[in-house]
PDB file of C-alpha atoms in Angstrom:
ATOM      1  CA  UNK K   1       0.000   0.000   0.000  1.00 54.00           C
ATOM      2  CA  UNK K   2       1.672   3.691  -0.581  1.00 59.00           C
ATOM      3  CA  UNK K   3       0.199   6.075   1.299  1.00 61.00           C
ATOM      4  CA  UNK K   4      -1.197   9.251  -0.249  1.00 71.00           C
ATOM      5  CA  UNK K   5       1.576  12.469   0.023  1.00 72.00           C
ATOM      6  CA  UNK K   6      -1.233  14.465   1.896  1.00 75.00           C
ATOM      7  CA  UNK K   7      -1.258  11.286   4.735  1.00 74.00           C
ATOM      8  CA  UNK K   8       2.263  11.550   4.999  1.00 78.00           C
ATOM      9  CA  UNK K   9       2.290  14.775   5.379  1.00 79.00           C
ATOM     10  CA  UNK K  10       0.041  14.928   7.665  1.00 81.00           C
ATOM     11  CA  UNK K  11       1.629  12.238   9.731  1.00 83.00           C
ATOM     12  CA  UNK K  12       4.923  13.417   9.158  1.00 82.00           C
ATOM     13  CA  UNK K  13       4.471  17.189  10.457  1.00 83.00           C
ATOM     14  CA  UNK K  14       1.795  15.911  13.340  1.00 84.00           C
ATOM     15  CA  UNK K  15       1.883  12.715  14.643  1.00 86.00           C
ATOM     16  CA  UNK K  16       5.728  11.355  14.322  1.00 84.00           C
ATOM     17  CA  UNK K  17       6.868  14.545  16.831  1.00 85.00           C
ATOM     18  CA  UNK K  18       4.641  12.895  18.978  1.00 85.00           C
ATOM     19  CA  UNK K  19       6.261   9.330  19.050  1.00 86.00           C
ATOM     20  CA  UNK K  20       8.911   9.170  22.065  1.00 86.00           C
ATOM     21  CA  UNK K  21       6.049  10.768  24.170  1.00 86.00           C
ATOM     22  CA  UNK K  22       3.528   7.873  23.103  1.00 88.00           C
ATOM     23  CA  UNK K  23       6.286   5.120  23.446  1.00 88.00           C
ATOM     24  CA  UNK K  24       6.656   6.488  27.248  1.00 86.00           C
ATOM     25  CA  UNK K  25       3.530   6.444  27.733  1.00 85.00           C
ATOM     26  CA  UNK K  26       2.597   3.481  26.873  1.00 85.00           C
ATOM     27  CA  UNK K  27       5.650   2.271  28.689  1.00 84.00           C
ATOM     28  CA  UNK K  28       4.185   3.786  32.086  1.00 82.00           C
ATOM     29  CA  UNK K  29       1.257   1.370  30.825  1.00 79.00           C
ATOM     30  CA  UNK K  30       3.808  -1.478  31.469  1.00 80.00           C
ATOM     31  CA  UNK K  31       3.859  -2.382  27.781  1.00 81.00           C
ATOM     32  CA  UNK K  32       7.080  -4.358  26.918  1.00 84.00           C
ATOM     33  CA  UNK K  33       9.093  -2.638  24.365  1.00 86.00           C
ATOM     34  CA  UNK K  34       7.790  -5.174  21.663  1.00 86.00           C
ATOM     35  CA  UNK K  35       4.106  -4.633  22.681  1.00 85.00           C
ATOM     36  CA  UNK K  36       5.044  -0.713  22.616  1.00 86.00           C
ATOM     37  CA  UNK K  37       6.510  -1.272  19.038  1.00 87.00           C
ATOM     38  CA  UNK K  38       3.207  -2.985  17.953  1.00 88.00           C
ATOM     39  CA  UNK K  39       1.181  -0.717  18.825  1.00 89.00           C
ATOM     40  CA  UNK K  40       2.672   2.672  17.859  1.00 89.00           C
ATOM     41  CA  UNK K  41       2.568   0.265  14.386  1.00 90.00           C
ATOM     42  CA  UNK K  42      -0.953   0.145  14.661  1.00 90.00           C
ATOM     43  CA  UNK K  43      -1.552   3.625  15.396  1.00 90.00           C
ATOM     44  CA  UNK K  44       0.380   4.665  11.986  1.00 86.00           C
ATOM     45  CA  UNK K  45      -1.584   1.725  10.664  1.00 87.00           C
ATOM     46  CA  UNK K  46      -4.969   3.408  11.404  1.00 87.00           C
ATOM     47  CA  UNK K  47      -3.757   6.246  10.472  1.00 84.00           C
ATOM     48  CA  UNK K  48      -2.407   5.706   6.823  1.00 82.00           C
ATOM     49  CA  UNK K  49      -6.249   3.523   6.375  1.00 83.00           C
ATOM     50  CA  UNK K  50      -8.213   6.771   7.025  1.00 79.00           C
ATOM     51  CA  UNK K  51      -9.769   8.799   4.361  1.00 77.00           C
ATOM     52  CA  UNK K  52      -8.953  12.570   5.492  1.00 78.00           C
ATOM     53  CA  UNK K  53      -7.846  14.447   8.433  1.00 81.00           C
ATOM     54  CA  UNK K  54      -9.938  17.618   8.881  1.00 79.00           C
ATOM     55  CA  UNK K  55     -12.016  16.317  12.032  1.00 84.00           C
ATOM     56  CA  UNK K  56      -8.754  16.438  13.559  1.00 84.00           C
ATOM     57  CA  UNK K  57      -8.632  19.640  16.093  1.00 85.00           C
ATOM     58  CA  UNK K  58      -5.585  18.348  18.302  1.00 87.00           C
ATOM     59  CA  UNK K  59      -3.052  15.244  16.763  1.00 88.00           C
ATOM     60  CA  UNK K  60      -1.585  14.666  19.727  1.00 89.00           C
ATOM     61  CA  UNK K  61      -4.471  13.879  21.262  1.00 88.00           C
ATOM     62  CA  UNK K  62      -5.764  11.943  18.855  1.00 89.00           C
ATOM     63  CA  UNK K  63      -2.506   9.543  18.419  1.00 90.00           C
ATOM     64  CA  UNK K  64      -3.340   9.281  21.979  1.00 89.00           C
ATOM     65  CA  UNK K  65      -7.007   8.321  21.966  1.00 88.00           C
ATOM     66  CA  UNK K  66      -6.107   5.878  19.476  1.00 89.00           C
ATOM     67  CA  UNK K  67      -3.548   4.204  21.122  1.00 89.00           C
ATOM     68  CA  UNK K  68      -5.652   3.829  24.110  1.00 86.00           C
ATOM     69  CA  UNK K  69      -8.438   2.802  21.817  1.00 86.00           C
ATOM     70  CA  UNK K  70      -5.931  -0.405  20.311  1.00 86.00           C
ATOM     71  CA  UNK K  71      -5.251  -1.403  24.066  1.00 83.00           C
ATOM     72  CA  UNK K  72      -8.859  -1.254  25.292  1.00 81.00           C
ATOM     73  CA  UNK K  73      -9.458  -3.883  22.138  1.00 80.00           C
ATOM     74  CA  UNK K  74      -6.921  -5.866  23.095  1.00 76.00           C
ATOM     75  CA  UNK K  75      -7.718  -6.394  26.607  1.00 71.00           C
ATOM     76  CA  UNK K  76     -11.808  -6.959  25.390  1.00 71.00           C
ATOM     77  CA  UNK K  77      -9.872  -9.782  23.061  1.00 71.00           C
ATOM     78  CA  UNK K  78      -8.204 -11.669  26.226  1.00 62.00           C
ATOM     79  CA  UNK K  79      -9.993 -13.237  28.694  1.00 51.00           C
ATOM     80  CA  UNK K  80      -7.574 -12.651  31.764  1.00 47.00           C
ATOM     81  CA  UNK K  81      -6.573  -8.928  32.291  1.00 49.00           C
ATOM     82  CA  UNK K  82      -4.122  -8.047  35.098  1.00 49.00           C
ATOM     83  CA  UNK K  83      -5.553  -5.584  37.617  1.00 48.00           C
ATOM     84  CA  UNK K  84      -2.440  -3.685  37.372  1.00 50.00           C
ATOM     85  CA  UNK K  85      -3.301  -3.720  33.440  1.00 51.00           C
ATOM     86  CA  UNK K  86      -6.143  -2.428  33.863  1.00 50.00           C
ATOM     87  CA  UNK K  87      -5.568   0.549  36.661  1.00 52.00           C
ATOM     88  CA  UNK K  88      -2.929   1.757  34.243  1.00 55.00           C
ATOM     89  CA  UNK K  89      -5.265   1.905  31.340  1.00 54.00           C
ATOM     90  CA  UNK K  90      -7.579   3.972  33.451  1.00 52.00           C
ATOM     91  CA  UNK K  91      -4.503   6.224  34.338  1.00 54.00           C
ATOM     92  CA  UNK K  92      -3.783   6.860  31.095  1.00 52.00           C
ATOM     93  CA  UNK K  93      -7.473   8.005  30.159  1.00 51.00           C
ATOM     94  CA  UNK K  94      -7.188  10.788  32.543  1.00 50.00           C
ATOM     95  CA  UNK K  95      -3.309  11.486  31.204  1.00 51.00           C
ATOM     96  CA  UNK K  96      -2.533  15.135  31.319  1.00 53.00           C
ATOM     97  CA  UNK K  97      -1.834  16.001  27.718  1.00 58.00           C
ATOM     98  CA  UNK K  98      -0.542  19.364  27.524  1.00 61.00           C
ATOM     99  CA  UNK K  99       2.933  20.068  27.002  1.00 64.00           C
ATOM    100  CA  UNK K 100       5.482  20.540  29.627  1.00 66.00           C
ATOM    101  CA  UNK K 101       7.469  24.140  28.996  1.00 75.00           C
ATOM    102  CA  UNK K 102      10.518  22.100  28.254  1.00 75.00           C
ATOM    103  CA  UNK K 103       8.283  20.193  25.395  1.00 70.00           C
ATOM    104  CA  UNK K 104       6.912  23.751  24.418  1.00 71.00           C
ATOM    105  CA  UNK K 105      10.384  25.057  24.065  1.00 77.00           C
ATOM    106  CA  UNK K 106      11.306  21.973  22.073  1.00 75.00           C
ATOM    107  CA  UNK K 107       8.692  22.399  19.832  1.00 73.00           C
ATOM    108  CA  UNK K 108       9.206  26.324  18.702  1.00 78.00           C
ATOM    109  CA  UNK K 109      12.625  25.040  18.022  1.00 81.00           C
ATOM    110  CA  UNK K 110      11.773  22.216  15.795  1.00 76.00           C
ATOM    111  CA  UNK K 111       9.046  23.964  14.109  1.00 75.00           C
ATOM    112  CA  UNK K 112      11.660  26.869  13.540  1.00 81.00           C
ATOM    113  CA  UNK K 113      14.116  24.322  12.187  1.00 80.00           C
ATOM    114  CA  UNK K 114      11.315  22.731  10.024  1.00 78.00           C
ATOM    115  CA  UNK K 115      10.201  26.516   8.512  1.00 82.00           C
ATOM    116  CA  UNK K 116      14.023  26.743   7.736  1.00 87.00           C
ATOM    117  CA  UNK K 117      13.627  23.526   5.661  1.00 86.00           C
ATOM    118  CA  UNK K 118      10.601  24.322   3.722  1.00 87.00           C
ATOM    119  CA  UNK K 119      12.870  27.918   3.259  1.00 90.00           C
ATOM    120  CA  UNK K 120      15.332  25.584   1.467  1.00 91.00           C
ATOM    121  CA  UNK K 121      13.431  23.568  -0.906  1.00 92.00           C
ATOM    122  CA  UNK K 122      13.430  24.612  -4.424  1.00 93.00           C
ATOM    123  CA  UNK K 123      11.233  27.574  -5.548  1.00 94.00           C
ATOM    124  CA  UNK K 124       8.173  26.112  -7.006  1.00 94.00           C
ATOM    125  CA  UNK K 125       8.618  22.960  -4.342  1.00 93.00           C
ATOM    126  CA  UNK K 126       8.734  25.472  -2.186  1.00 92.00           C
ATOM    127  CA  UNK K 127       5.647  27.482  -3.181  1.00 93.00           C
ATOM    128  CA  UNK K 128       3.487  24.708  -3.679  1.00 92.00           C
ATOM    129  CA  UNK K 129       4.540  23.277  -0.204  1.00 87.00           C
ATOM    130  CA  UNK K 130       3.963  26.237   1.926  1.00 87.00           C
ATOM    131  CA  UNK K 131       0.341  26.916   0.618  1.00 89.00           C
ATOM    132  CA  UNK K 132      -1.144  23.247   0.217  1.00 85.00           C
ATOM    133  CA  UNK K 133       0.600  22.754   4.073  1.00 80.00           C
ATOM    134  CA  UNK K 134       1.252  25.791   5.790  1.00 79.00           C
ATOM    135  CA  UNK K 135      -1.672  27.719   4.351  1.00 81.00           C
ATOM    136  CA  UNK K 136      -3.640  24.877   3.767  1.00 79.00           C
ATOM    137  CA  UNK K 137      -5.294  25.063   0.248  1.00 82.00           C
ATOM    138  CA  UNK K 138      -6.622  22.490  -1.617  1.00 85.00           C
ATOM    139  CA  UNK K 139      -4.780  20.736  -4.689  1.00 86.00           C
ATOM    140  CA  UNK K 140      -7.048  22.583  -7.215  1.00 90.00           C
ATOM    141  CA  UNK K 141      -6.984  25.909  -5.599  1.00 91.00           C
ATOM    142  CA  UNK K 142      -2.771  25.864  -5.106  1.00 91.00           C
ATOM    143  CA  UNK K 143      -2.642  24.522  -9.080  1.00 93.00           C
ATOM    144  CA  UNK K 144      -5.019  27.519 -10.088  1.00 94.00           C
ATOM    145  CA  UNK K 145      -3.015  29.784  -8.386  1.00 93.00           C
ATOM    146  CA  UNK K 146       0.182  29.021  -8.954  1.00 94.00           C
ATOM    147  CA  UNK K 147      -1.066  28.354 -12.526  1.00 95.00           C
ATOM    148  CA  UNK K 148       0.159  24.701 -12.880  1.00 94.00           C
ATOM    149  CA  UNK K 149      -1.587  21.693 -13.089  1.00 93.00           C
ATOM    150  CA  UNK K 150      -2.894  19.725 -10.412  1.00 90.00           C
ATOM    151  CA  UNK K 151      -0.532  16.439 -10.860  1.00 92.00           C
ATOM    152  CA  UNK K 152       2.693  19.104 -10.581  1.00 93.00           C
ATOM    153  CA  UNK K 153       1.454  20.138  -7.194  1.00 90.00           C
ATOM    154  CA  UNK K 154       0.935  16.700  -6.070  1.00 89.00           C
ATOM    155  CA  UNK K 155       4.521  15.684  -7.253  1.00 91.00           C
ATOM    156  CA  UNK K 156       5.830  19.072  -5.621  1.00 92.00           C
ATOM    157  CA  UNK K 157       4.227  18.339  -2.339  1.00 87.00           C
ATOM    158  CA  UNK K 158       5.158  14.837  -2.125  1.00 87.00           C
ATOM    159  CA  UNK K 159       9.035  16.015  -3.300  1.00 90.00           C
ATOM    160  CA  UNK K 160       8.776  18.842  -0.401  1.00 87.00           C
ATOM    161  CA  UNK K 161       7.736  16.376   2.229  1.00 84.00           C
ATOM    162  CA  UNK K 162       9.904  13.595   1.234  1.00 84.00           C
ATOM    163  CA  UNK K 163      13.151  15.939   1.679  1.00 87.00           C
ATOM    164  CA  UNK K 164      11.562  17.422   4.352  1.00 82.00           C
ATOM    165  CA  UNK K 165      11.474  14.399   6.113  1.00 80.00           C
ATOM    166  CA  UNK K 166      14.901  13.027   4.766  1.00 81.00           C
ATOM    167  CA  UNK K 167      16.865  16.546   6.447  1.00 81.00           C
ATOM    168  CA  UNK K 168      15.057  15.366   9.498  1.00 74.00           C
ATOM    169  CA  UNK K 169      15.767  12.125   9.628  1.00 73.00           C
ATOM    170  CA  UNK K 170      19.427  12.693   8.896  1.00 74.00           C
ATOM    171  CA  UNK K 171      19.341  14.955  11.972  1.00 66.00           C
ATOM    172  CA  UNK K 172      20.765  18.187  10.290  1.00 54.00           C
ATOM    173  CA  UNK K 173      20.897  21.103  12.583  1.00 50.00           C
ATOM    174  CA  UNK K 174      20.730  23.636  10.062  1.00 49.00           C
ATOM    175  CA  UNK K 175      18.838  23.600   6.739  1.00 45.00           C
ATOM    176  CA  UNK K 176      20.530  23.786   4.041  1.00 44.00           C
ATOM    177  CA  UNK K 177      19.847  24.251  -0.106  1.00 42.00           C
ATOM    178  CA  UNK K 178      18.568  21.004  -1.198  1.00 42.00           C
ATOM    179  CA  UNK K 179      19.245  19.488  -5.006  1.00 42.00           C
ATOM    180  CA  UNK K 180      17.097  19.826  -7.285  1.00 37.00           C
ATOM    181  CA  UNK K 181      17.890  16.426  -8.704  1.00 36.00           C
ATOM    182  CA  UNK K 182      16.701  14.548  -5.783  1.00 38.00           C
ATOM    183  CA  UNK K 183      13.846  12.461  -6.487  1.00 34.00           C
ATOM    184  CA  UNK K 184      10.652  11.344  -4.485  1.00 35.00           C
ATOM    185  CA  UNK K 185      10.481   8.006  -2.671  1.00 34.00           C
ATOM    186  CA  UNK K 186       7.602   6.323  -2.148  1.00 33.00           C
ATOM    187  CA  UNK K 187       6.808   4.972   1.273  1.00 33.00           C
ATOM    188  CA  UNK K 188       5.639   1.269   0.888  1.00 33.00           C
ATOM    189  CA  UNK K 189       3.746  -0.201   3.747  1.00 34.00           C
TER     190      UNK K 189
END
C-alpha cells in the first residue's frame, strides 16, 4: 500500500513529533518494548487507512485516543486482564496532555528548524509546499493559483515532504539548499 503524500504529510508534520512521548507512555502502561513497538505500528496503521484528516482539532491527542483505543481492544480480546493492566489503562485516560514548557520550548525550536527547511526547498517545491501545508489550500486551488496543473502540485508536495522528512531524519541542525535532482520516494507499507 503507498500512502497518499497528503497522509504523509500529515503524519509526518503531526503525529511522528509525537512518538517518544507515546512510546513512554505506553511504557508507564507497562507495555514491553515489543508490545510498545506494535502498537505505535498500529496507530500509523490506522492512520495511513483513514480517508482525510480535517475532524482532527488536536493530533496529539488523537494519536493518543487511538492508542488507548488499540489497548482497550486488546484487553476486550483476552480473557484474563491483570488488575495492574487495567488501573494503568484507566490512568492513562485521565493522562494530562498538555505540554510541559521544556516540550513547548522543544517544539518552537523544531518547528523553527522545520520553517528553515521548507525555506530551502526549491522555488516552485517550495511554493506549492507552503500553501497546500502551511496555508492549507486544496490541490485545485494551489494549481489555479500558482497556474500549474494539479498532478505538478501533487509531485511538488510529495518532493517537499519527502526531503523534508529526509533533512530530518538525517538529523541536520541547520537547513541547508537542497538538489534539485533529488527524487521522491515512495513509502511502501
Amino acid at each position: 500500500m503507498t500512502a497518499p503524500a497528503e497522509h504523509l504529510a500529515f503524519i509526518g508534520t503531526h503525529i511522528l513529533p509525537h512518538e517518544a512521548g507515546l512510546r513512554h507512555w505506553l511504557a508507564r502502561a507497562g507495555l514491553t518494548p515489543s508490545e510498545r513497538d506494535d502498537l505505535v505500528q498500529e496507530v500509523y496503521y490506522r492512520l495511513l487507512r483513514q480517508t482525510g484528516f480535517d475532524h482532527i482539532e488536536d493530533p496529539r491527542a488523537y494519536m493518543y485516543r487511538t492508542a488507548r483505543n488499540i489497548m482497550l481492544e486488546q484487553i476486550r480480546k483476552n480473557r484474563v486482564v491483570s488488575i495492574t493492566t487495567v488501573q494503568n489503562i484507566d490512568e492513562l485516560g485521565s493522562a494530562d496532555l498538555t505540554p510541559s514548557p521544556e516540550r513547548a520550548v522543544s517544539a518552537r525550536r523544531e518547528l523553527s528548524r522545520v520553517m528553515g527547511f521548507i525555506e530551502a526547498l526549491p522555488a516552485r517545491c517550495r511554493a506549492v509546499f507552503e500553501l497546500r501545508k502551511v496555508h492549507g489550500l486544496s490541490q485545485a486551488e494551489t494549481a489555479q493559483r500558482l497556474s500549474v496543473s494539479e498532478n505538478i502540485v501533487e509531485k511538488e508536495t510529495a518532493k517537499g515532504l519527502s526531503l523534508i522528512l529526509k533533512r530530518i531524519a538525517e538529523g541536520d541542525g541547520q537547513p541547508r539548499s537542497l538538489p534539485v535532482a533529488e527524487k521522491v520516494q515512495h513509502v511502501r507499507h
